[in-house]
Short mmCIF file of C-alpha atoms in Angstrom, two decimals:
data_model
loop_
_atom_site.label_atom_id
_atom_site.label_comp_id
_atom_site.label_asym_id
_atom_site.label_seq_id
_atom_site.Cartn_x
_atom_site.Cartn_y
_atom_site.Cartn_z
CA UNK V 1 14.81 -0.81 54.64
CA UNK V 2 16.94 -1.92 52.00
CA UNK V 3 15.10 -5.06 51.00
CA UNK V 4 11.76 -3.11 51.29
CA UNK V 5 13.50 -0.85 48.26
CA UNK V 6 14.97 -3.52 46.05
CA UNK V 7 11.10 -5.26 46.41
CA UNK V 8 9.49 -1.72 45.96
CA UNK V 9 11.24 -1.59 42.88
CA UNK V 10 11.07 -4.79 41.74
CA UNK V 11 7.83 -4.68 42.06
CA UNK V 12 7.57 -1.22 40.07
CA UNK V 13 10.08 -2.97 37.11
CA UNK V 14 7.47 -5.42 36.61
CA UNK V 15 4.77 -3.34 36.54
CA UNK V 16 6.26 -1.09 33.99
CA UNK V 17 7.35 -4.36 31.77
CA UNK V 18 3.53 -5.39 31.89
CA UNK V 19 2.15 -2.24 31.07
CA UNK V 20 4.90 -2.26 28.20
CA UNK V 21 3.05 -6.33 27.42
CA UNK V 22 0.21 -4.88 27.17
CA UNK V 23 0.55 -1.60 24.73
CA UNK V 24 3.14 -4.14 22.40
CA UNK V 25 0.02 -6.31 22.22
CA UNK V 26 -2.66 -3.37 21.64
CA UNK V 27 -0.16 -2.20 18.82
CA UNK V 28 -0.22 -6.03 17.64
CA UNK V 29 -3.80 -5.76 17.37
CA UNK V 30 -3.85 -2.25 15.36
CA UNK V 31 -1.05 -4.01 13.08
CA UNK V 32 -3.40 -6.54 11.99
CA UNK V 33 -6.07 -5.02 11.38
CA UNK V 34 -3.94 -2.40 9.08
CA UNK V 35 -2.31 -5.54 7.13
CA UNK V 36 -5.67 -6.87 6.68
CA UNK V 37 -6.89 -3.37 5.17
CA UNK V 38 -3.60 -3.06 2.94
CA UNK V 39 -4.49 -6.78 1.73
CA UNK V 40 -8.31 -5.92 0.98
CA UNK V 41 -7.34 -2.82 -0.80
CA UNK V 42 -4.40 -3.77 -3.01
CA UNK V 43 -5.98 -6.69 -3.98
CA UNK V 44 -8.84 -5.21 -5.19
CA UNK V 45 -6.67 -2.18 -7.18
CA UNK V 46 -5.24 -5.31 -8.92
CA UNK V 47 -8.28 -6.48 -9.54
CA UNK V 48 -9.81 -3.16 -10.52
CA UNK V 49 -6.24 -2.46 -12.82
CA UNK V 50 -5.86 -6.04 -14.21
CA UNK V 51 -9.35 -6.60 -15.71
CA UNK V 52 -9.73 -2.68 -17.56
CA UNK V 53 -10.43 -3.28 -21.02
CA UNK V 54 -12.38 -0.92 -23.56
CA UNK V 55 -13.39 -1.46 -26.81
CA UNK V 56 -14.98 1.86 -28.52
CA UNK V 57 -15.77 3.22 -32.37
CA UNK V 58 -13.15 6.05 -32.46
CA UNK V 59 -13.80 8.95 -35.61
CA UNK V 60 -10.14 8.89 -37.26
CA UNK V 61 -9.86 12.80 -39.89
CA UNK V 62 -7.48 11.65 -42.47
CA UNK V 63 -7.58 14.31 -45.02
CA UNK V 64 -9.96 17.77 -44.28
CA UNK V 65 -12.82 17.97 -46.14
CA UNK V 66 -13.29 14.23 -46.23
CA UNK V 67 -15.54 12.54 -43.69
CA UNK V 68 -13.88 10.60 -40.92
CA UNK V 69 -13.04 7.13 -40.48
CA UNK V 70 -15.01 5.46 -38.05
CA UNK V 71 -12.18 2.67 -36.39
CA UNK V 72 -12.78 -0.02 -33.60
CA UNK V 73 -9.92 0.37 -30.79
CA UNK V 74 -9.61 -1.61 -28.01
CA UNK V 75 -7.89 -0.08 -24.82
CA UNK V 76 -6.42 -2.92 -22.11
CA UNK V 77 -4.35 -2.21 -18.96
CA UNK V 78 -1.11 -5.01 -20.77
CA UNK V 79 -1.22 -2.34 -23.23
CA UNK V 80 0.85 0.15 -21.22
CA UNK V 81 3.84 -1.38 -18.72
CA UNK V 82 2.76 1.45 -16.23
CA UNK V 83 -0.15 -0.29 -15.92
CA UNK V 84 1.32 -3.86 -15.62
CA UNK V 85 3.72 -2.48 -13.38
CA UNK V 86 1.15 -0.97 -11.16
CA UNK V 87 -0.66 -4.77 -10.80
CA UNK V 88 2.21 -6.31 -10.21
CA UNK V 89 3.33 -3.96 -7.48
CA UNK V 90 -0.37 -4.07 -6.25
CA UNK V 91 -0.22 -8.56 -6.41
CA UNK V 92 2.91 -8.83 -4.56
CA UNK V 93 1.98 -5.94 -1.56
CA UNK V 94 -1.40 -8.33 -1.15
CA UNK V 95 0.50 -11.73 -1.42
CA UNK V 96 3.36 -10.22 1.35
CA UNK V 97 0.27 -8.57 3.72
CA UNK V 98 -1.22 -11.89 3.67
CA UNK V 99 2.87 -13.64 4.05
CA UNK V 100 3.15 -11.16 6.53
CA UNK V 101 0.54 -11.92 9.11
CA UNK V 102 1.45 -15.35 9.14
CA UNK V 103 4.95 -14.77 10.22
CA UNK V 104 3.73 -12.22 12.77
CA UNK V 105 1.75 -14.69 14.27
CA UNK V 106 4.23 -17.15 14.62
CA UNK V 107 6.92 -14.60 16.04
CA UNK V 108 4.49 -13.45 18.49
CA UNK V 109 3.46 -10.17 20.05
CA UNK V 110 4.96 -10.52 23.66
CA UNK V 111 8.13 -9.24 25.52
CA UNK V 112 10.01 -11.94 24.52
CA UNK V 113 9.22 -11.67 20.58
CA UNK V 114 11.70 -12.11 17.97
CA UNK V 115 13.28 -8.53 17.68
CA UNK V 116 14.84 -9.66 14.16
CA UNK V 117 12.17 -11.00 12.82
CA UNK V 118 10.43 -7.88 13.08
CA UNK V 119 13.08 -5.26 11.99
CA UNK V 120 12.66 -7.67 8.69
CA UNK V 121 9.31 -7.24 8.36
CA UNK V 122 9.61 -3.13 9.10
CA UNK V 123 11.88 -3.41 6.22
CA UNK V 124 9.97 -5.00 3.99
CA UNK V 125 6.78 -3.19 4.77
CA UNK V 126 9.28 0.07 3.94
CA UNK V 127 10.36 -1.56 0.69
CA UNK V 128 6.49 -2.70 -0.23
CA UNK V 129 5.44 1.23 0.63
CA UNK V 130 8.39 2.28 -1.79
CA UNK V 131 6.79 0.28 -4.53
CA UNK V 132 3.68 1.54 -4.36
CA UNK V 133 4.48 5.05 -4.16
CA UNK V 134 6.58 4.08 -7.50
CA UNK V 135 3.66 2.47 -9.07
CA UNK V 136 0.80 5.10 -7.98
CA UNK V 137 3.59 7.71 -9.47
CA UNK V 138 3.78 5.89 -13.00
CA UNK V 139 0.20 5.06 -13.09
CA UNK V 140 -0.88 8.43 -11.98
CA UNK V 141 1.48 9.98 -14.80
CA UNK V 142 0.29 7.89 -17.56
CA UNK V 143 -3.34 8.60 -16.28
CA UNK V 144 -3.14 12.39 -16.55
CA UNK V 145 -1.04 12.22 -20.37
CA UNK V 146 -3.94 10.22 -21.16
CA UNK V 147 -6.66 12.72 -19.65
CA UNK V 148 -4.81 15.98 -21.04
CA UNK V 149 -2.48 14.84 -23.34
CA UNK V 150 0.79 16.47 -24.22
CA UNK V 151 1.66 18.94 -26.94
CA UNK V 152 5.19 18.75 -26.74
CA UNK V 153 5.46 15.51 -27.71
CA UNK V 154 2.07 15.11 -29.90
CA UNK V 155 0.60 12.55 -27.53
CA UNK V 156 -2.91 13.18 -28.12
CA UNK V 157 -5.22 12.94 -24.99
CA UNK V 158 -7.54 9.75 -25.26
CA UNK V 159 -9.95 9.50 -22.19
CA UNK V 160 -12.36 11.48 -24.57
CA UNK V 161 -13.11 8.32 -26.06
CA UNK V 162 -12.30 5.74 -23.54
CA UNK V 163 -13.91 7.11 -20.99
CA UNK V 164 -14.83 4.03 -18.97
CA UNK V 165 -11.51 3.03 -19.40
CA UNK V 166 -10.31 5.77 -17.67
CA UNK V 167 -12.18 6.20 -15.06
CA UNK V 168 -11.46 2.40 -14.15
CA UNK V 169 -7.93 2.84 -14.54
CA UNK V 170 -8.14 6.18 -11.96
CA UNK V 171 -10.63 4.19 -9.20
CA UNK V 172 -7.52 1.46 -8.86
CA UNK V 173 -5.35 4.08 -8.23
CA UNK V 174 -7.22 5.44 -5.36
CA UNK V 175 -7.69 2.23 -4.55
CA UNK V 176 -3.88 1.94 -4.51
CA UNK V 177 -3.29 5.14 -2.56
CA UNK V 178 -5.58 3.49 0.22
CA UNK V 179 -3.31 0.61 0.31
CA UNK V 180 -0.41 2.57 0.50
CA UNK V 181 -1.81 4.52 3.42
CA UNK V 182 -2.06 1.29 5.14
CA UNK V 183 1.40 0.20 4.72
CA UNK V 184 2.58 3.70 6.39
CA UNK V 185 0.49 3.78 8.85
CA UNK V 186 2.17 -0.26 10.09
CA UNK V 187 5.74 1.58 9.88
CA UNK V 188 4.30 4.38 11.79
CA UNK V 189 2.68 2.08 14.40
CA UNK V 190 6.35 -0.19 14.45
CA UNK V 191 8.20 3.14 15.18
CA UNK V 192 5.20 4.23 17.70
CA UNK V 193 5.61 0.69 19.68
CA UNK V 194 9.97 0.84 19.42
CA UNK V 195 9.76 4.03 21.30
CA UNK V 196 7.09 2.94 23.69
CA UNK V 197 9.36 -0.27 23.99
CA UNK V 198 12.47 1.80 24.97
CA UNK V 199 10.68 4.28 27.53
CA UNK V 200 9.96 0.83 29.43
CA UNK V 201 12.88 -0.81 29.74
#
């Protein structure tokens, strides 16, 4: 009778380790297809961000009375470091998503993966989220000064007359929100498959 239990569960151990194989290499799956989105999408808000340029004829009122000056100002995303920030953040989350895979797929999705290896990639998935947030924040900011302007400080709204500029500027940064989503959804999904993990073993 004794032998019949330690087999019985045994053989109920290594059931529950390959169902645990199998959801660790569902959530694998899932995680790569999220890197590959957060990829796509920030490398296309840097893309979007990096090449925004306007040139327009902007109507300049010197003195009342008088008729305005009629100036030609050109509007480019290394104008503002918000901006440059917010390509650079966008470059280096696509260049680590793409880094990233890689070293996935060398540590391997299995039982026997390399534990460390992946609470360094968590981490740096948590640190990439953190710098997108920051850069969506600044750009964001800058984007609605420019839309609305503020009295306090006399910074006079400009969209009005770099309109396409704008509206480039705000498409990256949804762009860049999408991205972000992305890169919570892989720390979700790590913290999903860590408690799966634990309920198995």
């Amino acid at each position: 009778m004794k032998t019949l239990e330690t087999s019985n569960g045994a053989s109920d151990s290594n059931e529950g380790k390959n169902r645990c194989d199998e959801e660790m290499v569902k959530c694998r799956r899932y995680e790569m297809i999220l890197r590959i989105m957060g990829l796509i999408f920030t490398l296309v808000a840097a893309i979007v961000a990096g090449s925004n340029k306007d040139t327009e004829s902007v109507a300049i009122s010197l003195v009342d009375g008088l008729p305005p000056l009629h100036l030609t100002l050109t509007a480019k995303w290394s104008y503002m470091s918000s901006t440059v920030y917010f390509v650079a953040v966008n470059a280096i989350a696509c260049a680590y998503a793409a880094i990233s895979m890689a070293f996935i797929a060398l540590i391997g999705g299995g039982r026997e993966r390399n534990w460390k290896g992946s609470i360094l990639v968590v981490a740096l998935d948590l640190t990439m989220l953190a710098l997108l947030f920051s850069a969506n924040g600044a750009s964001a900011s800058i984007g609605l000064i420019a839309l609305n302007g503020n009295s306090h400080t006399q910074w006079h709204k400009v969209c009005y007359a770099f309109k396409r500029y704008c509206i480039q500027g705000g498409a990256a940064l949804v762009i860049s929100m999408f991205g972000s989503f992305f890169f919570f959804c892989i720390v979700l999904l790590f913290t999903y498959n860590l408690h799966r993990t634990t309920l198995n073993y």
